[in-house]
Short mmCIF file of C-alpha atoms and ligand atoms in Angstrom, two decimals:
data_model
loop_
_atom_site.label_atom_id
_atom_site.label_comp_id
_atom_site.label_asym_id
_atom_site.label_seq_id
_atom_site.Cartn_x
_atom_site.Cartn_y
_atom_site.Cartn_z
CA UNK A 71 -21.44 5.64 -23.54
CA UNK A 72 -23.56 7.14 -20.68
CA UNK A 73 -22.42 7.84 -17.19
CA UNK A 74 -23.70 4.80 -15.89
CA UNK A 75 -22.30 2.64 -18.53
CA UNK A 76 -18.95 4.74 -18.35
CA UNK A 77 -19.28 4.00 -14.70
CA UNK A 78 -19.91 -0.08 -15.73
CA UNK A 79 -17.01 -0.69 -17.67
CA UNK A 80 -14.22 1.37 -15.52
CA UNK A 81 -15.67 -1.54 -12.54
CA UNK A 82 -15.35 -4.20 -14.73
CA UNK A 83 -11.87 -3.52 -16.62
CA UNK A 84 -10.35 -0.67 -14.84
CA UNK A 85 -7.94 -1.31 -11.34
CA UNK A 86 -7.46 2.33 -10.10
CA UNK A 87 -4.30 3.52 -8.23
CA UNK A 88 -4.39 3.73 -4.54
CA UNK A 89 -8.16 2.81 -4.44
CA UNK A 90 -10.10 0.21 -2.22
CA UNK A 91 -11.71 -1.87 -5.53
CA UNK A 92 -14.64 -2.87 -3.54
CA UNK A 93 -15.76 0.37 -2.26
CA UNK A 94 -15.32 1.77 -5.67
CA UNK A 95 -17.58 -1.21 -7.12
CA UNK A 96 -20.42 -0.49 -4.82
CA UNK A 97 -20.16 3.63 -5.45
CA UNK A 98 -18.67 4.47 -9.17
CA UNK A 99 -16.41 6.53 -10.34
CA UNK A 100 -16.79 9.82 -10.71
CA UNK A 101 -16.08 10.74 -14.72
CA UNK A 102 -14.30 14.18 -14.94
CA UNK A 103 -14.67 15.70 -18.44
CA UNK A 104 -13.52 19.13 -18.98
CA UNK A 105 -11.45 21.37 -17.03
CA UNK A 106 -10.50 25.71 -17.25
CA UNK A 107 -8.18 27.42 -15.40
CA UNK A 108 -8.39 26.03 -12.00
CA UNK A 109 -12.15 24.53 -12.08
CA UNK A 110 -12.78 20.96 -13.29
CA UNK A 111 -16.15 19.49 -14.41
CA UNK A 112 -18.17 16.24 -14.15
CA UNK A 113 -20.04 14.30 -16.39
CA UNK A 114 -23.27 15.36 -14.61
CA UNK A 115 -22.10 19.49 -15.47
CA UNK A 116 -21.21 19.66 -11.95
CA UNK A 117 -18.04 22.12 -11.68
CA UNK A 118 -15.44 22.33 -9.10
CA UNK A 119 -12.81 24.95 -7.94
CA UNK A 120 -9.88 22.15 -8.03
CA UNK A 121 -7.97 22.92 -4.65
CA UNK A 122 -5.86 19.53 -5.25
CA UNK A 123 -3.59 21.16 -8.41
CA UNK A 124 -5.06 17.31 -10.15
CA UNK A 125 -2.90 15.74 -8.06
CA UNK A 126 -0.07 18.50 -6.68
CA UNK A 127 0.72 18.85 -10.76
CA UNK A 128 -1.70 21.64 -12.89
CA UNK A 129 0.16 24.99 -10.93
CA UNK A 130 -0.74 26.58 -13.94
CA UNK A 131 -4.47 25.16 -14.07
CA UNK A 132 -5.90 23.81 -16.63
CA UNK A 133 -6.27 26.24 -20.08
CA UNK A 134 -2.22 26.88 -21.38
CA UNK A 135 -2.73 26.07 -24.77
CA UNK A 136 1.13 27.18 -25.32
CA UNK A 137 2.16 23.91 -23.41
CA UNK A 138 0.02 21.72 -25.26
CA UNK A 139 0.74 23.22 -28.47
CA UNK A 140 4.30 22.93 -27.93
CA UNK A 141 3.91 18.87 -27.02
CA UNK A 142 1.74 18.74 -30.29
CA UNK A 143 4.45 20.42 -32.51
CA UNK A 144 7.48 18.15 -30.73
CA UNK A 145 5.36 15.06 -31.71
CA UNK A 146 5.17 16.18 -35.60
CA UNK A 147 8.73 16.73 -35.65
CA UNK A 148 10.34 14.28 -33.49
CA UNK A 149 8.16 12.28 -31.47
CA UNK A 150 10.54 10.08 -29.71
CA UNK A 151 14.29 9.77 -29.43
CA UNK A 152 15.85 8.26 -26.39
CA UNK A 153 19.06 9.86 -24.75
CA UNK A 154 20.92 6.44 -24.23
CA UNK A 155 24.14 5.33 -26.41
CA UNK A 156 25.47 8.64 -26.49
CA UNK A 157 22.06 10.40 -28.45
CA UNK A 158 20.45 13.57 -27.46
CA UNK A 159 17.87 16.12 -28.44
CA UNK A 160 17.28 19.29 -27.97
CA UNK A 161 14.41 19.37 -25.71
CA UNK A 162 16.49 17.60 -23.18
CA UNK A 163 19.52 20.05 -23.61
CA UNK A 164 17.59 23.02 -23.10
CA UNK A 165 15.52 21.78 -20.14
CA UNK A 166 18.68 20.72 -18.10
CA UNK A 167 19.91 24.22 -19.05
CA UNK A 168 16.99 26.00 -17.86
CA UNK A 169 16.68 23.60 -15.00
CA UNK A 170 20.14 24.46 -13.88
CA UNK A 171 19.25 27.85 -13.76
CA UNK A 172 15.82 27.53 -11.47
CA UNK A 173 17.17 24.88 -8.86
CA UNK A 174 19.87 26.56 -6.09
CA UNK A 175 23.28 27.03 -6.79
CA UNK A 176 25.58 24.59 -7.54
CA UNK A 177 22.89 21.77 -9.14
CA UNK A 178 23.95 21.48 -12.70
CA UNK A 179 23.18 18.38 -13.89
CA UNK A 180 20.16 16.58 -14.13
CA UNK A 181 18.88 12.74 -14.91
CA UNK A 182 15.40 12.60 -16.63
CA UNK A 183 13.18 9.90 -15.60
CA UNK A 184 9.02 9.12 -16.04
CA UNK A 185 7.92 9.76 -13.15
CA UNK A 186 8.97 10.91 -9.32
CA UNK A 187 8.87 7.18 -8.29
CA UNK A 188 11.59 6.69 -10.94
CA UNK A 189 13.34 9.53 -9.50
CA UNK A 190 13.77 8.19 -6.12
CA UNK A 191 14.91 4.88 -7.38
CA UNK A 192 17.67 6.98 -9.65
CA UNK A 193 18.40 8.19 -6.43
CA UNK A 194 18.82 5.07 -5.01
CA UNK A 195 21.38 4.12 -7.77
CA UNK A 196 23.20 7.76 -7.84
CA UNK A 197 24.06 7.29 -4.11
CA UNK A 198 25.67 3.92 -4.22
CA UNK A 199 27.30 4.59 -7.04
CA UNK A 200 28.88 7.87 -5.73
CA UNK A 201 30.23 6.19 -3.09
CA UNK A 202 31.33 2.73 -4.34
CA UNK A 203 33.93 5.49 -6.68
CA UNK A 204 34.88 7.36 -3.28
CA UNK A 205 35.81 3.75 -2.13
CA UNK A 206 33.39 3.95 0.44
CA UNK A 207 31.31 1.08 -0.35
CA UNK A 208 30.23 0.28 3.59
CA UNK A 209 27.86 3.31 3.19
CA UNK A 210 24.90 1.78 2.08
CA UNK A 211 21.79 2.56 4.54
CA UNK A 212 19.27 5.19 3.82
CA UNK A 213 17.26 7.04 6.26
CA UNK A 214 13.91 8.12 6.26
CA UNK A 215 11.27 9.08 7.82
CA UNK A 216 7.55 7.75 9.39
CA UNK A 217 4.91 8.45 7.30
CA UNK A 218 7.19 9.79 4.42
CA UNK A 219 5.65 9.64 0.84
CA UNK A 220 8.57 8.90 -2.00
CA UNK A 221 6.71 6.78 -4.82
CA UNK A 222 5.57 3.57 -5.27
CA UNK A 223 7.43 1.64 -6.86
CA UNK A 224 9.61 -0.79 -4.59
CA UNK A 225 12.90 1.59 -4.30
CA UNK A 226 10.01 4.66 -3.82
CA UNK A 227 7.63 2.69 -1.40
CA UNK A 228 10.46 1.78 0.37
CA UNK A 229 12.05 5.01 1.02
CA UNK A 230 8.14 6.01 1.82
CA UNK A 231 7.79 5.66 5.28
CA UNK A 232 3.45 4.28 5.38
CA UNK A 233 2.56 1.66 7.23
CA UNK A 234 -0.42 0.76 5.41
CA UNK A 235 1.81 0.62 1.71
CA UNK A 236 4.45 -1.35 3.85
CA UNK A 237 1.53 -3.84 4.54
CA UNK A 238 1.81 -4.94 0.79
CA UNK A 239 5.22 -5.40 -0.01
CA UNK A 240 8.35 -6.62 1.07
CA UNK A 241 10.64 -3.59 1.62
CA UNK A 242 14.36 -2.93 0.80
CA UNK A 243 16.56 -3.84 3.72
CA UNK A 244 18.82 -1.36 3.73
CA UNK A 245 16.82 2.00 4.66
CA UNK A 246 15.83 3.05 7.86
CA UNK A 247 12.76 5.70 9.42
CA UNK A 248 12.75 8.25 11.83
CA UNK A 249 10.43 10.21 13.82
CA UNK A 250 8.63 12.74 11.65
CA UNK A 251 8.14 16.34 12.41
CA UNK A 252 4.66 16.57 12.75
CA UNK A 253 3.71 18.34 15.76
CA UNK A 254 -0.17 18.52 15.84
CA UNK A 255 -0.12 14.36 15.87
CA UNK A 256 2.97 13.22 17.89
CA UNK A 257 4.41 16.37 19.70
CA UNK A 258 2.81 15.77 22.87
CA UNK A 259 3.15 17.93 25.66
CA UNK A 260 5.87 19.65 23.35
CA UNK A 261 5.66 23.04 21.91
CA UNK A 262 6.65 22.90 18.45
CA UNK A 263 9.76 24.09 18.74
CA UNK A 264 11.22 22.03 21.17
CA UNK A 265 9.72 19.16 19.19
CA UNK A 266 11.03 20.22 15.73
CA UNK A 267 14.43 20.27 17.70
CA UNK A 268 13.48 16.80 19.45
CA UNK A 269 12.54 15.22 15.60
CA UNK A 270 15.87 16.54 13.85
CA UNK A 271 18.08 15.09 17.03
CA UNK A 272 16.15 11.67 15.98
CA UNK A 273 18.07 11.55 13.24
CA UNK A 274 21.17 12.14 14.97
CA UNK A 275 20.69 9.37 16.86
CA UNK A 276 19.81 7.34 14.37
CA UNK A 277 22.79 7.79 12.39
CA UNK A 278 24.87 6.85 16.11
CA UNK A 279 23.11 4.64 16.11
CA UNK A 280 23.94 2.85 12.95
CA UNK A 281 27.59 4.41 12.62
CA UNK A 282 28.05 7.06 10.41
CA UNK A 283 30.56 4.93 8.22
CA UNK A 284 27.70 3.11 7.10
CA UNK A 285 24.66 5.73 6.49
CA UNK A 286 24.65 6.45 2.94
CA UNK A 287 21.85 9.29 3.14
CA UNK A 288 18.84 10.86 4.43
CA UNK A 289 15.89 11.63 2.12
CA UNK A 290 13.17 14.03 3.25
CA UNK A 291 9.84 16.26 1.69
CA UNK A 292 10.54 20.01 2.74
CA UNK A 293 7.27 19.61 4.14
CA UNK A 294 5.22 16.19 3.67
CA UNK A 295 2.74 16.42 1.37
CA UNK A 296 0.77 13.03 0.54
CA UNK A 297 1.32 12.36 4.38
CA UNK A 298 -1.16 15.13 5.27
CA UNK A 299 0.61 18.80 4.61
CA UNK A 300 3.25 18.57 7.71
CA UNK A 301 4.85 21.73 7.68
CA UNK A 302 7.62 21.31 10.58
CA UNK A 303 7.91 23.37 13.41
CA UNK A 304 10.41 26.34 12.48
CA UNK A 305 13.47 24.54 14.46
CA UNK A 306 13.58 21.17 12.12
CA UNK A 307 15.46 22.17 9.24
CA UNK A 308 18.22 24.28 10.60
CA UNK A 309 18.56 21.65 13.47
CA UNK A 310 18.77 18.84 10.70
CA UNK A 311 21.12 21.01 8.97
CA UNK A 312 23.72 20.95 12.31
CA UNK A 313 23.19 17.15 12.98
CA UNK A 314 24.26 17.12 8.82
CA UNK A 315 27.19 19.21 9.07
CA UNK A 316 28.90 17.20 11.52
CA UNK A 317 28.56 13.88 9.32
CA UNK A 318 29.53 12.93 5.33
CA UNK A 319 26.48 11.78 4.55
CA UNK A 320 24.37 12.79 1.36
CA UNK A 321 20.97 14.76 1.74
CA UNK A 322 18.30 14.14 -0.57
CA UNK A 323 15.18 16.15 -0.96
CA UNK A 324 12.11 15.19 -2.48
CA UNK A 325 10.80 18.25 -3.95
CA UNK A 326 7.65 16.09 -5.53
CA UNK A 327 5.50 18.63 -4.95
CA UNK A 328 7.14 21.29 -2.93
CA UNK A 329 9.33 21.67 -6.48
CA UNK A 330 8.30 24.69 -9.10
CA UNK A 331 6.98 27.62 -6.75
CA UNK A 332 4.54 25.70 -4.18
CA UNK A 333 6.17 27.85 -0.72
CA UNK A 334 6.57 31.09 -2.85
CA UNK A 335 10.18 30.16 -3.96
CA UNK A 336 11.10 28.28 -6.48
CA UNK A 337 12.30 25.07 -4.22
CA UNK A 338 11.70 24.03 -0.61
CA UNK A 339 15.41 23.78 -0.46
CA UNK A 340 15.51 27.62 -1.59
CA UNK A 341 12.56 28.01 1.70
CA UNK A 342 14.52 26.15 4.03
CA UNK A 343 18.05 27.26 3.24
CA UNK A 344 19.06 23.73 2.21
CA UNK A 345 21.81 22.57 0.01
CA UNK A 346 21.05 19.42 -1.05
CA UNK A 347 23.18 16.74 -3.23
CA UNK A 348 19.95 14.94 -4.70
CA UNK A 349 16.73 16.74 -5.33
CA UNK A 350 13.88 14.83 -7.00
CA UNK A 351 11.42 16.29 -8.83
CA UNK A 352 7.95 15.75 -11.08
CA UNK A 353 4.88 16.48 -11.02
CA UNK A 354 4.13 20.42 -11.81
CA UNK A 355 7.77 20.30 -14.05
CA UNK A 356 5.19 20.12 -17.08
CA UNK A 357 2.13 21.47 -15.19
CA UNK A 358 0.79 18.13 -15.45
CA UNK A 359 0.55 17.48 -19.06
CA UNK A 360 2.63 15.00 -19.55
CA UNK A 361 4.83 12.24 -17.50
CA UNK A 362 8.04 13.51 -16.69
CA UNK A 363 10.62 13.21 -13.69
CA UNK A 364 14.34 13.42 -12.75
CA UNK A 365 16.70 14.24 -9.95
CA UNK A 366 18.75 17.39 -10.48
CA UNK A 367 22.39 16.05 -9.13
CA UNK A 368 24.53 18.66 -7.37
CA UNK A 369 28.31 19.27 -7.92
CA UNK A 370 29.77 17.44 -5.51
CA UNK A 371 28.17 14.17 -7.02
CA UNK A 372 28.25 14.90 -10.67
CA UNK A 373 32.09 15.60 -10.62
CA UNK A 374 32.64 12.13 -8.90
CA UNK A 375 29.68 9.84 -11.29
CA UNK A 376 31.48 11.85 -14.26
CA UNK A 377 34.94 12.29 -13.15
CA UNK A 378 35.48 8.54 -13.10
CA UNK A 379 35.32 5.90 -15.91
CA UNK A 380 32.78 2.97 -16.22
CA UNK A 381 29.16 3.24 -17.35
CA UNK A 382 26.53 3.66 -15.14
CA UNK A 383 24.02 1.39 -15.90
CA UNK A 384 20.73 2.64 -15.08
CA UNK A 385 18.31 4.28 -17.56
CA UNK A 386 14.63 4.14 -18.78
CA UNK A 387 13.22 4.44 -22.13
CA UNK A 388 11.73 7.63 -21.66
CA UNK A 389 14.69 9.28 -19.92
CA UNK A 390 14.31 13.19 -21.78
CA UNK A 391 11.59 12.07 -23.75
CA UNK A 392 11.48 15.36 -26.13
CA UNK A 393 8.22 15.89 -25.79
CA UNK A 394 8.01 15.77 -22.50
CA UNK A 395 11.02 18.32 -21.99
CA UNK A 396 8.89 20.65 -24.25
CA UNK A 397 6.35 20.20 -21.87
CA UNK A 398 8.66 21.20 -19.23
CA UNK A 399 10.42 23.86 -21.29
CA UNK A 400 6.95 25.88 -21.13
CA UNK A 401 5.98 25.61 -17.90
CA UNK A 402 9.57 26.75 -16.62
CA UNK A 403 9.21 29.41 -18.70
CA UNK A 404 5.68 30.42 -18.20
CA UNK A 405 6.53 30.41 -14.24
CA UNK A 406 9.55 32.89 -14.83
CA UNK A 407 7.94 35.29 -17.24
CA UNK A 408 4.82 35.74 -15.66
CA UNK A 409 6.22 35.75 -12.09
CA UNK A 410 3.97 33.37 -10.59
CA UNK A 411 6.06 32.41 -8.07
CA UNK A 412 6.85 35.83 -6.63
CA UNK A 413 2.78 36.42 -7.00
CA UNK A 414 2.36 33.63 -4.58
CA UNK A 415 5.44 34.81 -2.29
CA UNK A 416 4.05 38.26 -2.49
CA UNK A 417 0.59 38.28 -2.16
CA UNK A 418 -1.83 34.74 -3.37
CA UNK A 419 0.20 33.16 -0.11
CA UNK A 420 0.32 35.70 2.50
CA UNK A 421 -3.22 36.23 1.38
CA UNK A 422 -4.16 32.61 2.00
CA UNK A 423 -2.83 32.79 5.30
CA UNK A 424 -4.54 35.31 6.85
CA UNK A 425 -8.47 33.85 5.39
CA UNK A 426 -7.00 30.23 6.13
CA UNK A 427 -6.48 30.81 9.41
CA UNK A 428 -10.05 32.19 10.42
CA UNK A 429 -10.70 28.71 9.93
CA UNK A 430 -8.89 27.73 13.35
CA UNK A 431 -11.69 29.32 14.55
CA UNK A 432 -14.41 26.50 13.72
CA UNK A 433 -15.22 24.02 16.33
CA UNK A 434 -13.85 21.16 14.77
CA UNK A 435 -10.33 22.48 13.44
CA UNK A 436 -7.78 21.76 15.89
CA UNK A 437 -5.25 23.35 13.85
CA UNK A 438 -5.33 25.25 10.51
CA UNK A 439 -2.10 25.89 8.90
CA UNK A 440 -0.82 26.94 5.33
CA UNK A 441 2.87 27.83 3.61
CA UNK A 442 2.96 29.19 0.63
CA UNK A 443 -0.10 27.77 -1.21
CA UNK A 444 -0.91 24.74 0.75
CA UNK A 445 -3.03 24.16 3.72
CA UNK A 446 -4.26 21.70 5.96
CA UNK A 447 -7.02 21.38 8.68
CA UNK A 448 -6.72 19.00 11.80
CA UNK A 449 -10.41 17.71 11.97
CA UNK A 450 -10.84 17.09 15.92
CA UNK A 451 -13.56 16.20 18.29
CA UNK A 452 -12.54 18.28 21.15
CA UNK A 453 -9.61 21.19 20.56
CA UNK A 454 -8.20 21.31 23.69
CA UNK A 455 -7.04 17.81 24.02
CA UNK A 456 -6.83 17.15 20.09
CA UNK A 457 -8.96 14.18 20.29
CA UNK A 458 -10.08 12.74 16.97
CA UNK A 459 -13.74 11.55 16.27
CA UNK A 460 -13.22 7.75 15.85
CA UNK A 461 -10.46 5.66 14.73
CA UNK A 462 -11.84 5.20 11.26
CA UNK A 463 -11.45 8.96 10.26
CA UNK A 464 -15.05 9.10 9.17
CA UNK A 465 -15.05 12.99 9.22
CA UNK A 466 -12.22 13.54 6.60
CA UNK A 467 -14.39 11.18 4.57
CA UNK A 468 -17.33 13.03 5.73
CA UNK A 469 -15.71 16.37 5.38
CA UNK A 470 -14.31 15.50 1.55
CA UNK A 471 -18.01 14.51 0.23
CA UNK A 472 -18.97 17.59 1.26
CA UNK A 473 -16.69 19.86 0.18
CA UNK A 474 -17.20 18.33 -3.54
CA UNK A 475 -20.80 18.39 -3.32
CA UNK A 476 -20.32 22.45 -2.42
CA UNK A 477 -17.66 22.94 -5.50
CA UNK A 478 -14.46 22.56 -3.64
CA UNK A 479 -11.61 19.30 -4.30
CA UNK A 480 -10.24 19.01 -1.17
CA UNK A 481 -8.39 16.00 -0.01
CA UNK A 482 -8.56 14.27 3.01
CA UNK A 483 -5.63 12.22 4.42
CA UNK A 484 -6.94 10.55 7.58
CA UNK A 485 -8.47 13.22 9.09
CA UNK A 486 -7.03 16.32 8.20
CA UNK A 487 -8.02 17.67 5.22
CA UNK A 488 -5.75 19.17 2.80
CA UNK A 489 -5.28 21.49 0.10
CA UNK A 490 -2.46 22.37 -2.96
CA UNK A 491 -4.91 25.06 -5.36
CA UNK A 492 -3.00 25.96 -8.64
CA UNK A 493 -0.35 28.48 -8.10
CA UNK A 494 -2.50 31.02 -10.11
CA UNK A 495 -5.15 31.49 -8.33
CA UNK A 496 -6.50 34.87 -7.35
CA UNK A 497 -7.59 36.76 -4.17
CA UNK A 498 -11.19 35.85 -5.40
CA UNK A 499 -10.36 32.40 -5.74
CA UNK A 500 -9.02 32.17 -2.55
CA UNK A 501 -12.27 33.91 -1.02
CA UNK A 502 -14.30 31.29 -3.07
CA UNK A 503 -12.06 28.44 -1.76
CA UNK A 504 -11.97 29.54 2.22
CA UNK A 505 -15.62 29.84 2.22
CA UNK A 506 -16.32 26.73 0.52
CA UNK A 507 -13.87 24.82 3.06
CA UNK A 508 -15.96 26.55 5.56
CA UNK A 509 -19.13 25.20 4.10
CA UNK A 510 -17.85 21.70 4.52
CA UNK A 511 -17.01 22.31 7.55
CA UNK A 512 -20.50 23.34 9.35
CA UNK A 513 -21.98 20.18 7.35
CA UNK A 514 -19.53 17.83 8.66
CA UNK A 515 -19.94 19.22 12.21
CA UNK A 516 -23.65 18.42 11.83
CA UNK A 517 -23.28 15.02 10.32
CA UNK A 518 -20.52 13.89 12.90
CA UNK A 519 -22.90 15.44 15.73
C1 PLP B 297 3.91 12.02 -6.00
C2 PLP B 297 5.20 11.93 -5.28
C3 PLP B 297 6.18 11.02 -5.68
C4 PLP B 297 5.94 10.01 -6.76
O1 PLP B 297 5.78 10.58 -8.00
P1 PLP B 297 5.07 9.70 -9.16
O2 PLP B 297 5.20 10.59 -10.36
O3 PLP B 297 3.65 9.46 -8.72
O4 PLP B 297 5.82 8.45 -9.28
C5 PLP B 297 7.39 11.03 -5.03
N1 PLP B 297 7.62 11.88 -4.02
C6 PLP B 297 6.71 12.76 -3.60
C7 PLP B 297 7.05 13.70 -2.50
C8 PLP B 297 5.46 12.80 -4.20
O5 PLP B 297 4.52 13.64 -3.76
#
């Protein structure tokens, strides 16, 4: 088939994720064909530096052939087994092994799922279950937070915190959402620390609020990704971490994307100084190559869930699928060996920083920002006042076009346009990426003028 009948039969048979069907029938697809390293290429030849990781996943880019070799062999000698009814295989023995090792001290045991939707709705099943055996079965609400992304499935979109997903379904009952730490949009006459302090002291009085006898947990992104790269102000976590203290209530974060090296350390937990007693992950665990998910469980949990008798009964088929742990056997490896995470500490993220921020300099960034390697820009009309362009966030649109018809994938969420580059990128790379960003944005200043 040719692009334009490629294009014809994804409208007529194909119902994309997250994707307004009727805008995508008037414009086509675009058909991506090849990738290398961290570029991806079009049907029409048209190549890209892929500042989106795929979707937060390929850290490693595109070309390690040991990872997909690895899958390949798994399948030829034992392409499926599941890890229900007391079976195992040795994929899924060595991952949770290595995983133990990566995530921060005292996580040992891990739960494999499909996906990082799965995850959270493990999650949701871990915590009552923990406490229903500590005979605390009144602790059953979850908080969360505005604007939060945590899957899509009904336990994930619930947990998620977006009004427009919220729209479409009918949401769990029994979890809650809190102001969100995101200064540039809803700090006000603030400065971001007193409003990282003001955010964490929401949940404080949320849980009051509710009783503490009755909140089961509070679920949170290190830093929100899908909700537009909200890095908090530096008060948020070690405030949250005081309002936690003082309560028994279980912390889970989703480490989606932040998981596997994204600030520079291995987990935003590690970043932040958290300890967490759920941490979901996904995504870049097999660098993208195949479906795989879980929550690593912490010690305080695991000894209750395993100390106890009766079976838990929650599972999927594809719980430690083995090829999928092979998958993720590589990539953890490949990460360690080759340092990439310390590269990105060391020098890819500091690096990133300083060309990122001469962006802040452009007269429609209100804010530029970056941790680690991920960045965002705050597309504004006027920078003193922060005032957007128009409701309908026509320049992140505007701004996004461009920036793929110049050879950069950035994303736009509203309008502030983000970016999560595989991990490996180089100084060069970044040049390539900051002055391709730049590009975009002198285009979409003209075409919003
Ligand atoms: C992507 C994402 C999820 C959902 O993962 P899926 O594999 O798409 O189900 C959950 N949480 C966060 C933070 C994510 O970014």
């Amino acid at each position: 088939m040719n692009k334009n009948q490629l294009q014809q039969h994804d409208r007529d048979h194909l119902l994309h994720p997250f994707t307004d069907f009727h805008d995508l029938g008037k414009q086509g697809t675009r058909v991506i064909t090849s990738a290398e390293g961290p570029y991806i290429t079009d049907i029409d030849g048209h190549t890209m530096l892929d500042g989106m990781s795929g979707l937060w996943c390929c850290n490693l880019g595109y070309s390690r052939r040991e990872i997909s070799e690895a899958i390949y062999e798994q399948l030829n000698k034992l392409p499926f087994y599941n890890s229900f009814f007391q079976c195992t295989t040795v994929p899924s023995i060595e991952l949770a092994d290595l995983l133990s090792e990566v995530t921060p001290a005292g996580m040992n045991n891990v739960f494999f799922t499909g996906s990082g939707s799965e995850a959270n709705d493990t999650n949701l099943r871990i915590i009552r279950r923990y406490w229903d055996l500590k005979d605390q079965p009144q602790k059953r609400i979850v908080i969360s937070r505005q604007n939060a992304y945590h899957g899509s499935t009904i336990g994930g979109a619930s947990l998620g915190g977006m009004s427009g997903m919220h729209k479409q379904f009918q949401a769990l009952d029994y979890i809650e959402h809190i102001q969100q730490p995101y200064w540039f949009g809803e700090g006000g006459d603030m400065s971001p620390e007193e409003f990282g302090v003001y955010a964490a002291r929401c949940l404080d009085e949320k849980i009051q609020e509710l009783g503490p006898e009755k909140v089961a947990a509070f679920i949170a992104e290190p830093i929100q990704g899908a909700g537009g790269v909200i890095i908090p102000p530096e008060t948020y976590w070690p405030e949250v971490k005081k309002v936690l203290d003082q309560y028994d209530i279980l912390l889970v974060m989703d480490e989606v994307i932040f998981g596997f090296g994204r600030t520079g350390e291995w987990f935003g937990a590690d970043y932040y100084g958290m300890k967490p007693d759920l941490m979901t992950f996904a995504k870049a665990v097999t660098n993208g190559y195949f479906p795989l998910g879980g929550t690593m469980v912490s010690d305080r949990v695991a000894e209750v869930i395993k100390a106890k008798g009766g079976e838990f009964t929650h599972g999927y088929t594809y719980s430690a699928h083995p090829a999928a742990c092979m998958a993720g056997i590589v990539t953890l490896n490949i990460l360690r060996n080759e340092k990439i995470i310390e590269n990105v500490r060391d020098v890819t993220g500091p690096y990133l920083a300083k060309r990122w921020a001469e962006l802040s300099d452009h007269p429609i960034v209100g804010e530029a920002r970056t941790l680690g390697l991920v960045g965002a820009l705050e597309l504004v009309k006027d920078k003193g006042s922060r005032a957007r362009f128009d409701d309908d966030c026509t320049a992140g649109a505007v701004c996004r076009d461009m920036s793929i018809k110049n050879g950069l994938v950035m994303r736009a969420t509203g309008d502030t346009m983000i970016i999560a580059p595989p991990l490996i990128l180089d100084t060069a790379h970044i040049d390539e990426l900051v002055d391709k960003a730049h590009r975009a944005l002198d285009e979409t200043a003209k075409a919003m003028a």
